[in-house]
């Protein structure tokens, strides 16, 4: 079980998977992202760091289509996420197009957001069966494999509320992986956990980062973890990338004063 | 007037016949109210104004006019439009429709109580909207409003004697006929009252216990 590749990533060759082009996001008068450009290459693990309120969550939520940008475009694997082309013109994406592109993206939330009315196994199989059209048997077999992978092989029959926060979060990771996303978005997935449960979740993610070719976009305050798994670290401040580079560089010799301040505050 | 056990004993089988009708009307009325209430609750959240608006007006209209007026309206007016139902069916429709407008409000509160993270997780899994409603949102919404729904069933039970006024032979109607033929009033009406309290009091205790268990 679980020997099959977790993702059907067509390109591990570093081709561009995510592109933000002049993306501006406002909440009322509050411009949270201002003309943001950045790209993530396929297969890379990119960590977003920066002070609270700098717009990191907003970026992940834009990618998950939980928010819409006011301006700019977002592309995923060569397709517009926010827009679609109709008669040669770029128009806001309709539901059908959005669902097609969104297939490639999975997300794990700070608050887990498991479905409390479903057992663990059903939490994981619901979408593969009803969205991907997988047979129930296949979906269950894969779900059990994924549960083994996150160290919860015996919990398939439990309800989420019977699990600890750390266990719930690991189920949430399995649930996201069951959809075979090309990119996994992780928004402070250990922030809501009791300290002693953090390591278990981070271990699962470390394994995932080191053994699969899934692209990860990760917001975290766990700097050691970020250093371990990241190919690139993006330092955000006030909705802009003020500095980026490999973790060795960002953590050891940050160029920007704000980065130094931020790191000394969290390290 | 004094209590006469012979009258009470004679009335008992009648009372039980009437009780069956009362329970049947309440049960069917509740099913109708739960179903229609769901239709209203979903329609009131429709992204389309042309669905939301007329349904909103209709629901307010039904909720703010007396059940008895609606009952008489259905009983007297529908047949003149060539829509003919038995008295019991008419009663069930009136009870169900009237209570559906309260039930819709209960569902709304339940739906609002489901954390927005549940919608977001469903989106992140690329689930279709309808599927999200029926397997994620509504099961959680309804679970937390079961006690409120139960209280409306009890209220409907106590409103159900109104259908005696269109000739349904429920408990009240049985007591009325008994009074009309034997001129005995105290036993039949007292027994009807006791029958109601024997059902509705334990039921409301049950709902209160449920409320506590669901942690309200
Ligand atoms: N739904 C929202 N409505 C209004 N303002 C919001 C909303 N979500 C986020 N914001 C604002 O956007 C800014 C960036 O938030 P966020 O992306 O959550 O930052 P981070 O994840 O880096 O802490 C903050 O100022 C926050 O108050
Ligand atoms: Mg955040």
Tab-separated table of C-alpha atoms and ligand atoms in Angstrom:
chain	number	residue	atom	x	y	z
A	1	UNK	CA	0.000	0.000	0.000
A	2	UNK	CA	0.969	3.593	-0.590
A	3	UNK	CA	3.740	2.518	-2.867
A	4	UNK	CA	2.213	4.351	-5.808
A	5	UNK	CA	3.438	7.868	-6.365
A	6	UNK	CA	1.455	10.355	-4.332
A	7	UNK	CA	1.219	12.847	-7.110
A	8	UNK	CA	0.997	12.650	-10.823
A	9	UNK	CA	3.278	15.585	-11.181
A	10	UNK	CA	3.952	15.964	-14.874
A	11	UNK	CA	6.922	18.194	-14.373
A	12	UNK	CA	9.551	17.762	-11.734
A	13	UNK	CA	11.886	19.563	-14.009
A	14	UNK	CA	11.553	22.893	-12.312
A	15	UNK	CA	9.142	24.341	-14.832
A	16	UNK	CA	6.914	27.071	-13.536
A	17	UNK	CA	3.884	25.820	-11.612
A	18	UNK	CA	2.573	28.959	-9.944
A	19	UNK	CA	2.777	32.505	-11.190
A	20	UNK	CA	1.417	35.635	-9.532
A	21	UNK	CA	1.345	38.536	-11.964
A	22	UNK	CA	0.744	42.036	-10.589
A	23	UNK	CA	-1.667	40.673	-8.017
A	24	UNK	CA	-3.383	43.231	-5.831
A	25	UNK	CA	-5.724	42.222	-3.033
A	26	UNK	CA	-7.672	44.707	-0.969
A	27	UNK	CA	-10.083	44.392	1.901
A	28	UNK	CA	-11.939	47.678	1.719
A	29	UNK	CA	-9.302	50.380	1.962
A	30	UNK	CA	-6.704	47.968	3.251
A	31	UNK	CA	-4.369	46.957	0.421
A	32	UNK	CA	-3.035	43.649	1.645
A	33	UNK	CA	-1.124	42.584	-1.453
A	34	UNK	CA	0.218	45.337	-3.629
A	35	UNK	CA	1.122	44.464	-7.194
A	36	UNK	CA	2.695	41.180	-6.157
A	37	UNK	CA	4.764	39.091	-8.561
A	38	UNK	CA	6.271	35.749	-7.764
A	39	UNK	CA	6.647	32.292	-9.214
A	40	UNK	CA	7.108	28.843	-7.790
A	41	UNK	CA	8.781	26.143	-9.830
A	42	UNK	CA	7.289	22.686	-9.968
A	43	UNK	CA	8.503	20.324	-7.275
A	44	UNK	CA	9.909	23.087	-5.107
A	45	UNK	CA	9.196	23.603	-1.459
A	46	UNK	CA	8.735	27.265	-0.799
A	47	UNK	CA	8.225	28.765	2.622
A	48	UNK	CA	6.603	32.116	3.222
A	49	UNK	CA	7.769	33.907	6.325
A	50	UNK	CA	7.029	37.334	7.646
A	51	UNK	CA	5.288	39.196	10.423
A	52	UNK	CA	1.647	38.605	11.241
A	53	UNK	CA	-0.624	40.546	8.924
A	54	UNK	CA	1.898	40.694	6.088
A	55	UNK	CA	-0.419	38.815	3.720
A	56	UNK	CA	0.895	35.238	3.790
A	57	UNK	CA	-2.478	33.624	4.440
A	58	UNK	CA	-4.034	35.854	1.822
A	59	UNK	CA	-1.672	34.441	-0.806
A	60	UNK	CA	-2.603	30.850	0.017
A	61	UNK	CA	-6.302	31.715	0.080
A	62	UNK	CA	-6.051	33.380	-3.308
A	63	UNK	CA	-4.449	30.227	-4.676
A	64	UNK	CA	-7.156	28.057	-3.134
A	65	UNK	CA	-9.773	30.372	-4.731
A	66	UNK	CA	-11.174	31.222	-1.309
A	67	UNK	CA	-10.482	34.850	-2.242
A	68	UNK	CA	-10.415	36.720	-5.528
A	69	UNK	CA	-7.757	39.303	-6.378
A	70	UNK	CA	-8.843	42.830	-7.233
A	71	UNK	CA	-6.183	43.090	-9.900
A	72	UNK	CA	-3.663	40.867	-11.611
A	73	UNK	CA	-3.676	37.244	-12.625
A	74	UNK	CA	-2.668	33.961	-11.058
A	75	UNK	CA	-1.568	31.020	-13.180
A	76	UNK	CA	-1.280	27.407	-12.123
A	77	UNK	CA	0.516	24.937	-14.363
A	78	UNK	CA	0.047	27.131	-17.404
A	79	UNK	CA	-3.678	27.806	-16.859
A	80	UNK	CA	-5.231	30.945	-15.523
A	81	UNK	CA	-6.738	30.284	-12.116
A	82	UNK	CA	-8.512	33.569	-11.681
A	83	UNK	CA	-9.462	34.070	-15.303
A	84	UNK	CA	-10.334	32.161	-18.412
A	85	UNK	CA	-9.940	32.926	-22.047
A	86	UNK	CA	-13.143	33.437	-23.998
A	87	UNK	CA	-12.968	34.486	-27.645
A	88	UNK	CA	-9.401	35.586	-27.128
A	89	UNK	CA	-10.323	37.792	-24.190
A	90	UNK	CA	-9.441	37.302	-20.561
A	91	UNK	CA	-12.576	37.207	-18.394
A	92	UNK	CA	-13.073	36.288	-14.726
A	93	UNK	CA	-13.101	32.505	-14.374
A	94	UNK	CA	-16.446	30.729	-14.190
A	95	UNK	CA	-17.183	27.919	-11.737
A	96	UNK	CA	-16.433	25.151	-14.253
A	97	UNK	CA	-13.047	26.545	-15.200
A	98	UNK	CA	-12.183	27.263	-11.574
A	99	UNK	CA	-12.933	23.684	-10.569
A	100	UNK	CA	-10.805	22.348	-13.395
A	101	UNK	CA	-7.719	24.350	-12.415
A	102	UNK	CA	-8.358	23.979	-8.677
A	103	UNK	CA	-7.920	20.195	-9.039
A	104	UNK	CA	-4.200	20.798	-8.980
A	105	UNK	CA	-4.215	22.490	-5.587
A	106	UNK	CA	-4.710	21.094	-2.124
A	107	UNK	CA	-4.707	22.870	1.205
A	108	UNK	CA	-4.240	22.079	4.869
A	109	UNK	CA	-5.663	24.609	7.305
A	110	UNK	CA	-4.545	25.866	10.661
A	111	UNK	CA	-7.807	24.643	12.235
A	112	UNK	CA	-7.776	21.252	10.411
A	113	UNK	CA	-11.379	21.675	9.201
A	114	UNK	CA	-12.109	17.968	9.099
A	115	UNK	CA	-15.763	17.108	8.563
A	116	UNK	CA	-16.903	16.200	12.090
A	117	UNK	CA	-19.959	14.319	10.842
A	118	UNK	CA	-17.827	11.805	8.924
A	119	UNK	CA	-15.457	9.152	10.133
A	120	UNK	CA	-11.787	9.516	9.292
A	121	UNK	CA	-11.915	7.161	6.317
A	122	UNK	CA	-14.904	8.930	4.807
A	123	UNK	CA	-13.250	12.318	5.338
A	124	UNK	CA	-10.494	11.062	3.062
A	125	UNK	CA	-12.566	9.186	0.485
A	126	UNK	CA	-15.466	11.607	0.044
A	127	UNK	CA	-13.789	13.859	-2.503
A	128	UNK	CA	-11.834	11.196	-4.430
A	129	UNK	CA	-15.087	9.270	-4.940
A	130	UNK	CA	-17.412	12.166	-5.627
A	131	UNK	CA	-15.077	14.655	-7.267
A	132	UNK	CA	-12.522	12.467	-9.031
A	133	UNK	CA	-14.987	9.653	-9.708
A	134	UNK	CA	-12.761	7.015	-8.131
A	135	UNK	CA	-14.387	3.717	-7.140
A	136	UNK	CA	-15.172	3.407	-3.450
A	137	UNK	CA	-12.892	0.386	-3.064
A	138	UNK	CA	-9.957	2.093	-4.676
A	139	UNK	CA	-10.494	5.279	-2.701
A	140	UNK	CA	-10.636	3.339	0.567
A	141	UNK	CA	-7.530	1.381	-0.217
A	142	UNK	CA	-5.641	4.556	-1.028
A	143	UNK	CA	-7.049	6.262	2.074
A	144	UNK	CA	-5.746	3.439	4.261
A	145	UNK	CA	-2.376	3.772	2.588
A	146	UNK	CA	-2.342	7.489	3.282
A	147	UNK	CA	-3.366	6.917	6.889
A	148	UNK	CA	-0.419	4.534	7.248
A	149	UNK	CA	1.773	7.216	5.758
A	150	UNK	CA	0.729	9.754	8.389
A	151	UNK	CA	1.023	7.156	11.147
A	152	UNK	CA	-2.692	6.724	11.805
A	153	UNK	CA	-3.367	3.384	10.138
A	154	UNK	CA	-5.595	2.289	13.022
A	155	UNK	CA	-7.774	5.388	13.202
A	156	UNK	CA	-9.832	4.988	10.016
A	157	UNK	CA	-13.004	4.295	11.969
A	158	UNK	CA	-12.753	7.167	14.454
A	159	UNK	CA	-14.632	10.417	14.347
A	160	UNK	CA	-12.428	13.526	14.192
A	161	UNK	CA	-13.462	14.669	17.670
A	162	UNK	CA	-12.078	11.433	19.091
A	163	UNK	CA	-8.606	12.388	17.863
A	164	UNK	CA	-6.019	14.778	19.265
A	165	UNK	CA	-5.304	17.972	17.368
A	166	UNK	CA	-2.101	16.527	15.992
A	167	UNK	CA	-3.902	13.413	14.784
A	168	UNK	CA	-6.648	15.511	13.213
A	169	UNK	CA	-4.083	17.562	11.368
A	170	UNK	CA	-2.393	14.428	10.062
A	171	UNK	CA	-5.760	13.181	8.813
A	172	UNK	CA	-6.228	16.554	7.144
A	173	UNK	CA	-2.890	16.098	5.388
A	174	UNK	CA	-3.951	12.630	4.225
A	175	UNK	CA	-7.258	14.050	3.037
A	176	UNK	CA	-5.545	16.729	0.983
A	177	UNK	CA	-3.078	14.226	-0.516
A	178	UNK	CA	-5.907	11.879	-1.466
A	179	UNK	CA	-6.863	14.380	-4.168
A	180	UNK	CA	-3.383	14.079	-5.713
A	181	UNK	CA	-2.742	17.785	-5.876
A	182	UNK	CA	0.344	19.044	-7.655
A	183	UNK	CA	0.796	21.721	-5.045
A	184	UNK	CA	0.020	21.527	-1.358
A	185	UNK	CA	-0.690	24.732	0.542
A	186	UNK	CA	0.071	24.635	4.247
A	187	UNK	CA	-1.069	27.555	6.367
A	188	UNK	CA	0.509	27.461	9.822
A	189	UNK	CA	-0.628	23.891	10.184
A	190	UNK	CA	0.922	23.474	13.615
A	191	UNK	CA	-0.096	26.808	15.138
A	192	UNK	CA	-3.270	25.474	16.712
A	193	UNK	CA	-1.561	22.450	18.245
A	194	UNK	CA	-0.345	21.808	21.760
A	195	UNK	CA	3.456	22.028	21.717
A	196	UNK	CA	3.988	18.300	22.268
A	197	UNK	CA	1.937	17.467	19.166
A	198	UNK	CA	3.794	19.742	16.751
A	199	UNK	CA	6.720	17.411	16.062
A	200	UNK	CA	4.516	14.543	14.849
A	201	UNK	CA	2.884	16.723	12.227
A	202	UNK	CA	6.151	18.293	11.103
A	203	UNK	CA	7.737	14.840	10.762
A	204	UNK	CA	4.971	13.795	8.393
A	205	UNK	CA	5.503	16.915	6.312
A	206	UNK	CA	9.271	16.485	6.313
A	207	UNK	CA	8.862	12.939	4.997
A	208	UNK	CA	6.505	14.192	2.373
A	209	UNK	CA	8.903	16.899	1.307
A	210	UNK	CA	11.858	14.535	1.126
A	211	UNK	CA	10.209	11.519	-0.473
A	212	UNK	CA	7.724	12.930	-2.983
A	213	UNK	CA	7.862	15.415	-5.783
A	214	UNK	CA	4.867	17.397	-4.566
A	215	UNK	CA	5.236	21.161	-4.685
A	216	UNK	CA	4.726	22.807	-1.314
A	217	UNK	CA	3.849	26.339	-0.420
A	218	UNK	CA	4.173	26.642	3.260
A	219	UNK	CA	3.480	29.369	5.801
A	220	UNK	CA	5.114	28.570	9.102
A	221	UNK	CA	6.735	29.994	12.193
A	222	UNK	CA	8.712	26.792	12.707
A	223	UNK	CA	12.020	28.067	11.430
A	224	UNK	CA	13.935	24.815	11.884
A	225	UNK	CA	11.340	23.025	9.847
A	226	UNK	CA	11.482	25.750	7.204
A	227	UNK	CA	15.254	25.406	7.046
A	228	UNK	CA	14.945	21.596	6.637
A	229	UNK	CA	12.459	21.428	3.839
A	230	UNK	CA	12.694	24.684	1.908
A	231	UNK	CA	14.293	25.161	-1.448
A	232	UNK	CA	13.353	28.800	-1.225
A	233	UNK	CA	12.233	31.157	1.491
A	234	UNK	CA	10.218	34.271	0.708
A	235	UNK	CA	10.277	37.010	3.302
A	236	UNK	CA	7.074	39.064	3.263
A	237	UNK	CA	6.476	42.442	4.681
A	238	UNK	CA	3.360	44.523	4.121
A	239	UNK	CA	2.242	42.477	1.138
A	240	UNK	CA	5.557	42.503	-0.703
A	241	UNK	CA	8.404	40.031	-1.035
A	242	UNK	CA	11.278	41.982	0.421
A	243	UNK	CA	13.828	39.215	0.238
A	244	UNK	CA	14.038	35.672	-1.081
A	245	UNK	CA	16.576	32.933	-1.474
A	246	UNK	CA	17.651	29.532	-0.207
A	247	UNK	CA	17.162	29.026	3.530
A	248	UNK	CA	20.896	29.036	4.291
A	249	UNK	CA	21.113	32.534	2.951
A	250	UNK	CA	17.921	33.965	4.424
A	251	UNK	CA	18.450	32.501	7.863
A	252	UNK	CA	22.208	33.024	8.104
A	253	UNK	CA	22.927	36.211	6.246
A	254	UNK	CA	19.708	38.114	5.654
A	255	UNK	CA	20.242	41.275	3.669
A	256	UNK	CA	17.219	43.208	4.692
A	257	UNK	CA	16.908	44.956	8.028
A	258	UNK	CA	13.230	43.862	8.371
A	259	UNK	CA	14.226	40.245	7.811
A	260	UNK	CA	16.863	40.483	10.525
A	261	UNK	CA	14.341	42.018	12.918
A	262	UNK	CA	11.759	39.388	12.126
A	263	UNK	CA	14.168	36.471	12.494
A	264	UNK	CA	15.571	37.704	15.768
A	265	UNK	CA	12.013	37.944	17.065
A	266	UNK	CA	11.009	34.384	16.118
A	267	UNK	CA	14.255	32.428	16.450
B	1	UNK	CA	-71.313	18.387	37.484
B	2	UNK	CA	-69.360	15.483	38.898
B	3	UNK	CA	-66.878	13.111	37.360
B	4	UNK	CA	-68.518	9.991	35.970
B	5	UNK	CA	-66.184	7.022	35.442
B	6	UNK	CA	-68.674	5.262	33.170
B	7	UNK	CA	-68.626	8.157	30.777
B	8	UNK	CA	-64.850	8.211	30.908
B	9	UNK	CA	-64.652	4.504	30.171
B	10	UNK	CA	-67.069	4.795	27.260
B	11	UNK	CA	-65.123	7.701	25.809
B	12	UNK	CA	-61.726	6.040	26.064
B	13	UNK	CA	-61.865	4.088	22.759
B	14	UNK	CA	-63.044	7.246	20.995
B	15	UNK	CA	-60.184	9.162	22.545
B	16	UNK	CA	-57.670	6.609	21.312
B	17	UNK	CA	-59.112	6.765	17.769
B	18	UNK	CA	-58.824	10.530	17.918
B	19	UNK	CA	-55.315	10.316	19.335
B	20	UNK	CA	-54.188	8.289	16.334
B	21	UNK	CA	-55.502	10.990	14.001
B	22	UNK	CA	-53.873	13.739	16.087
B	23	UNK	CA	-50.527	11.956	16.009
B	24	UNK	CA	-50.863	11.226	12.323
B	25	UNK	CA	-51.610	14.875	11.522
B	26	UNK	CA	-48.672	16.038	13.644
B	27	UNK	CA	-46.262	13.497	12.192
B	28	UNK	CA	-47.197	14.176	8.578
B	29	UNK	CA	-47.354	17.909	9.228
B	30	UNK	CA	-43.857	17.771	10.710
B	31	UNK	CA	-42.427	15.867	7.765
B	32	UNK	CA	-43.953	18.434	5.426
B	33	UNK	CA	-42.668	21.311	7.568
B	34	UNK	CA	-39.133	19.867	7.693
B	35	UNK	CA	-39.058	19.372	3.921
B	36	UNK	CA	-40.633	22.695	2.938
B	37	UNK	CA	-38.595	24.508	5.580
B	38	UNK	CA	-35.443	23.188	3.937
B	39	UNK	CA	-36.636	24.377	0.551
B	40	UNK	CA	-37.251	27.864	1.960
B	41	UNK	CA	-33.954	27.951	3.839
B	42	UNK	CA	-31.988	27.035	0.725
B	43	UNK	CA	-34.001	29.349	-1.509
B	44	UNK	CA	-33.424	32.243	0.896
B	45	UNK	CA	-29.677	31.699	0.373
B	46	UNK	CA	-29.911	31.477	-3.363
B	47	UNK	CA	-27.427	33.697	-5.173
B	48	UNK	CA	-30.332	34.783	-7.396
B	49	UNK	CA	-32.409	37.688	-6.172
B	50	UNK	CA	-35.385	36.455	-8.205
B	51	UNK	CA	-35.512	33.342	-6.059
B	52	UNK	CA	-34.678	34.954	-2.719
B	53	UNK	CA	-37.098	37.814	-2.935
B	54	UNK	CA	-40.426	36.093	-3.724
B	55	UNK	CA	-39.673	33.238	-1.328
B	56	UNK	CA	-38.860	35.778	1.384
B	57	UNK	CA	-42.162	37.570	0.904
B	58	UNK	CA	-44.125	34.323	0.838
B	59	UNK	CA	-42.466	33.000	4.002
B	60	UNK	CA	-43.056	36.255	5.910
B	61	UNK	CA	-46.663	36.268	4.739
B	62	UNK	CA	-47.348	32.733	5.958
B	63	UNK	CA	-45.511	33.269	9.227
B	64	UNK	CA	-47.384	36.469	10.015
B	65	UNK	CA	-50.920	35.308	9.312
B	66	UNK	CA	-52.807	33.049	11.716
B	67	UNK	CA	-52.751	29.317	11.166
B	68	UNK	CA	-56.517	29.170	11.605
B	69	UNK	CA	-57.048	31.615	8.765
B	70	UNK	CA	-54.762	29.551	6.539
B	71	UNK	CA	-56.586	26.390	7.521
B	72	UNK	CA	-59.966	27.842	6.609
B	73	UNK	CA	-58.541	29.316	3.445
B	74	UNK	CA	-57.306	25.924	2.262
B	75	UNK	CA	-60.499	24.199	3.354
B	76	UNK	CA	-62.907	26.601	1.680
B	77	UNK	CA	-60.959	28.133	-1.185
B	78	UNK	CA	-58.895	25.297	-2.632
B	79	UNK	CA	-61.955	23.187	-3.624
B	80	UNK	CA	-63.345	26.156	-5.527
B	81	UNK	CA	-60.134	26.044	-7.586
B	82	UNK	CA	-60.848	22.364	-8.185
B	83	UNK	CA	-58.090	21.291	-5.812
B	84	UNK	CA	-59.756	18.716	-3.608
B	85	UNK	CA	-58.206	17.034	-0.588
B	86	UNK	CA	-59.635	15.182	2.392
B	87	UNK	CA	-60.056	17.231	5.554
B	88	UNK	CA	-57.076	15.471	7.126
B	89	UNK	CA	-54.844	16.191	4.139
B	90	UNK	CA	-55.947	19.804	4.151
B	91	UNK	CA	-55.123	20.010	7.855
B	92	UNK	CA	-51.699	18.459	7.312
B	93	UNK	CA	-50.946	20.914	4.511
B	94	UNK	CA	-51.959	23.903	6.621
B	95	UNK	CA	-49.987	22.750	9.664
B	96	UNK	CA	-46.966	21.757	7.592
B	97	UNK	CA	-46.896	24.941	5.541
B	98	UNK	CA	-47.374	27.222	8.535
B	99	UNK	CA	-44.693	25.546	10.587
B	100	UNK	CA	-42.311	25.285	7.617
B	101	UNK	CA	-41.778	29.031	7.900
B	102	UNK	CA	-40.540	28.650	11.480
B	103	UNK	CA	-38.522	25.585	10.582
B	104	UNK	CA	-36.829	27.568	7.796
B	105	UNK	CA	-35.633	30.037	10.417
B	106	UNK	CA	-34.346	27.199	12.579
B	107	UNK	CA	-32.415	25.727	9.650
B	108	UNK	CA	-31.009	29.167	8.868
B	109	UNK	CA	-29.621	29.493	12.374
B	110	UNK	CA	-28.198	25.978	12.124
B	111	UNK	CA	-26.569	26.676	8.773
B	112	UNK	CA	-25.069	29.936	10.051
B	113	UNK	CA	-23.653	28.011	12.982
B	114	UNK	CA	-21.540	25.734	10.796
B	115	UNK	CA	-17.998	27.146	10.829
B	116	UNK	CA	-16.923	28.788	7.591
B	117	UNK	CA	-13.884	26.477	7.645
B	118	UNK	CA	-16.192	23.641	6.627
B	119	UNK	CA	-17.082	25.456	3.414
B	120	UNK	CA	-13.440	26.235	2.839
B	121	UNK	CA	-12.374	22.627	3.324
B	122	UNK	CA	-15.032	21.552	0.833
B	123	UNK	CA	-13.748	24.108	-1.669
B	124	UNK	CA	-10.178	22.966	-1.102
B	125	UNK	CA	-11.334	19.420	-1.927
B	126	UNK	CA	-13.006	20.790	-5.047
B	127	UNK	CA	-16.394	19.468	-3.953
B	128	UNK	CA	-19.480	20.520	-5.890
B	129	UNK	CA	-21.777	22.990	-4.187
B	130	UNK	CA	-24.772	20.692	-3.939
B	131	UNK	CA	-22.698	17.876	-2.516
B	132	UNK	CA	-21.181	20.279	0.031
B	133	UNK	CA	-24.667	21.268	1.157
B	134	UNK	CA	-25.973	17.755	1.513
B	135	UNK	CA	-23.067	15.836	3.013
B	136	UNK	CA	-21.128	18.520	4.883
B	137	UNK	CA	-23.204	21.543	5.839
B	138	UNK	CA	-26.750	20.282	6.375
B	139	UNK	CA	-25.892	17.228	8.487
B	140	UNK	CA	-24.000	19.494	10.893
B	141	UNK	CA	-26.585	22.265	10.748
B	142	UNK	CA	-29.521	19.952	11.406
B	143	UNK	CA	-27.793	18.078	14.195
B	144	UNK	CA	-27.434	21.221	16.222
B	145	UNK	CA	-31.054	22.289	15.701
B	146	UNK	CA	-32.753	18.977	16.494
B	147	UNK	CA	-34.014	20.282	19.861
B	148	UNK	CA	-35.419	23.440	18.260
B	149	UNK	CA	-37.130	21.345	15.589
B	150	UNK	CA	-38.505	19.071	18.280
B	151	UNK	CA	-39.973	22.029	20.115
B	152	UNK	CA	-41.820	23.055	16.965
B	153	UNK	CA	-43.209	19.530	16.610
B	154	UNK	CA	-44.560	19.858	20.146
B	155	UNK	CA	-46.020	23.254	19.327
B	156	UNK	CA	-47.626	21.791	16.225
B	157	UNK	CA	-49.088	18.962	18.270
B	158	UNK	CA	-50.760	21.541	20.484
B	159	UNK	CA	-52.016	23.537	17.495
B	160	UNK	CA	-53.319	20.416	15.794
B	161	UNK	CA	-56.789	20.540	17.415
B	162	UNK	CA	-57.561	23.407	15.054
B	163	UNK	CA	-58.109	20.806	12.361
B	164	UNK	CA	-61.193	19.656	14.298
B	165	UNK	CA	-62.741	22.891	13.033
B	166	UNK	CA	-62.657	21.594	9.463
B	167	UNK	CA	-64.117	18.262	10.560
B	168	UNK	CA	-61.062	16.068	11.069
B	169	UNK	CA	-61.935	13.506	13.713
B	170	UNK	CA	-58.972	14.158	15.974
B	171	UNK	CA	-59.136	14.029	19.784
B	172	UNK	CA	-60.817	17.394	20.105
B	173	UNK	CA	-63.436	16.517	17.516
B	174	UNK	CA	-64.162	13.258	19.359
B	175	UNK	CA	-64.717	15.205	22.567
B	176	UNK	CA	-66.962	17.651	20.757
B	177	UNK	CA	-69.112	14.859	19.323
B	178	UNK	CA	-69.286	13.177	22.703
B	179	UNK	CA	-70.515	16.412	24.239
B	180	UNK	CA	-73.017	17.007	21.469
B	181	UNK	CA	-74.607	13.560	21.775
B	182	UNK	CA	-74.385	12.760	25.496
B	183	UNK	CA	-74.186	16.268	26.986
B	184	UNK	CA	-71.197	15.045	28.998
B	185	UNK	CA	-68.370	17.566	28.822
B	186	UNK	CA	-66.106	17.316	31.802
B	187	UNK	CA	-64.800	13.779	31.162
B	188	UNK	CA	-64.054	14.017	27.417
B	189	UNK	CA	-62.373	17.443	27.565
B	190	UNK	CA	-60.394	16.571	30.661
B	191	UNK	CA	-59.221	13.342	29.078
B	192	UNK	CA	-58.164	15.145	25.898
B	193	UNK	CA	-56.195	17.601	28.003
B	194	UNK	CA	-54.510	14.782	29.904
B	195	UNK	CA	-53.660	12.986	26.649
B	196	UNK	CA	-51.922	16.130	25.389
B	197	UNK	CA	-49.933	16.636	28.532
B	198	UNK	CA	-48.912	12.963	28.644
B	199	UNK	CA	-47.332	13.374	25.233
B	200	UNK	CA	-46.038	16.906	25.159
B	201	UNK	CA	-44.530	17.140	28.626
B	202	UNK	CA	-42.198	14.126	28.318
B	203	UNK	CA	-41.402	15.246	24.778
B	204	UNK	CA	-40.344	18.693	25.935
B	205	UNK	CA	-38.239	17.157	28.710
B	206	UNK	CA	-36.565	15.030	26.059
B	207	UNK	CA	-35.825	18.106	23.958
B	208	UNK	CA	-34.359	19.901	26.937
B	209	UNK	CA	-32.115	16.919	27.648
B	210	UNK	CA	-31.049	16.870	24.006
B	211	UNK	CA	-30.269	20.564	24.128
B	212	UNK	CA	-28.044	19.987	27.117
B	213	UNK	CA	-26.305	17.086	25.416
B	214	UNK	CA	-25.636	19.105	22.289
B	215	UNK	CA	-24.174	21.729	24.561
B	216	UNK	CA	-26.375	24.771	24.011
C	1	LIG	N1	-11.457	38.515	5.394
C	1	LIG	C1	-10.763	39.637	5.681
C	1	LIG	N2	-11.391	40.834	5.782
C	1	LIG	C2	-10.707	41.960	6.054
C	1	LIG	N3	-9.388	41.999	6.243
C	1	LIG	C3	-8.695	40.852	6.158
C	1	LIG	C4	-9.347	39.611	5.875
C	1	LIG	N4	-8.424	38.642	5.836
C	1	LIG	C5	-7.230	39.257	6.089
C	1	LIG	N5	-7.393	40.564	6.278
C	1	LIG	C6	-6.309	41.539	6.532
C	1	LIG	O1	-5.296	41.332	5.589
C	1	LIG	C7	-4.022	41.490	6.157
C	1	LIG	C8	-3.183	40.278	5.875
C	1	LIG	O2	-3.724	39.178	6.510
C	1	LIG	P1	-3.142	37.716	6.387
C	1	LIG	O3	-2.966	37.371	4.953
C	1	LIG	O4	-3.992	36.833	7.186
C	1	LIG	O5	-1.708	37.884	7.053
C	1	LIG	P2	-0.716	36.797	7.625
C	1	LIG	O6	-1.222	35.438	7.254
C	1	LIG	O7	0.594	37.137	7.000
C	1	LIG	O8	-0.684	37.005	9.102
C	1	LIG	C9	-4.248	41.761	7.626
C	1	LIG	O9	-4.145	43.156	7.820
C	1	LIG	C10	-5.667	41.306	7.879
C	1	LIG	O10	-6.263	42.103	8.876
C	2	LIG	MG1	-1.834	33.841	8.507
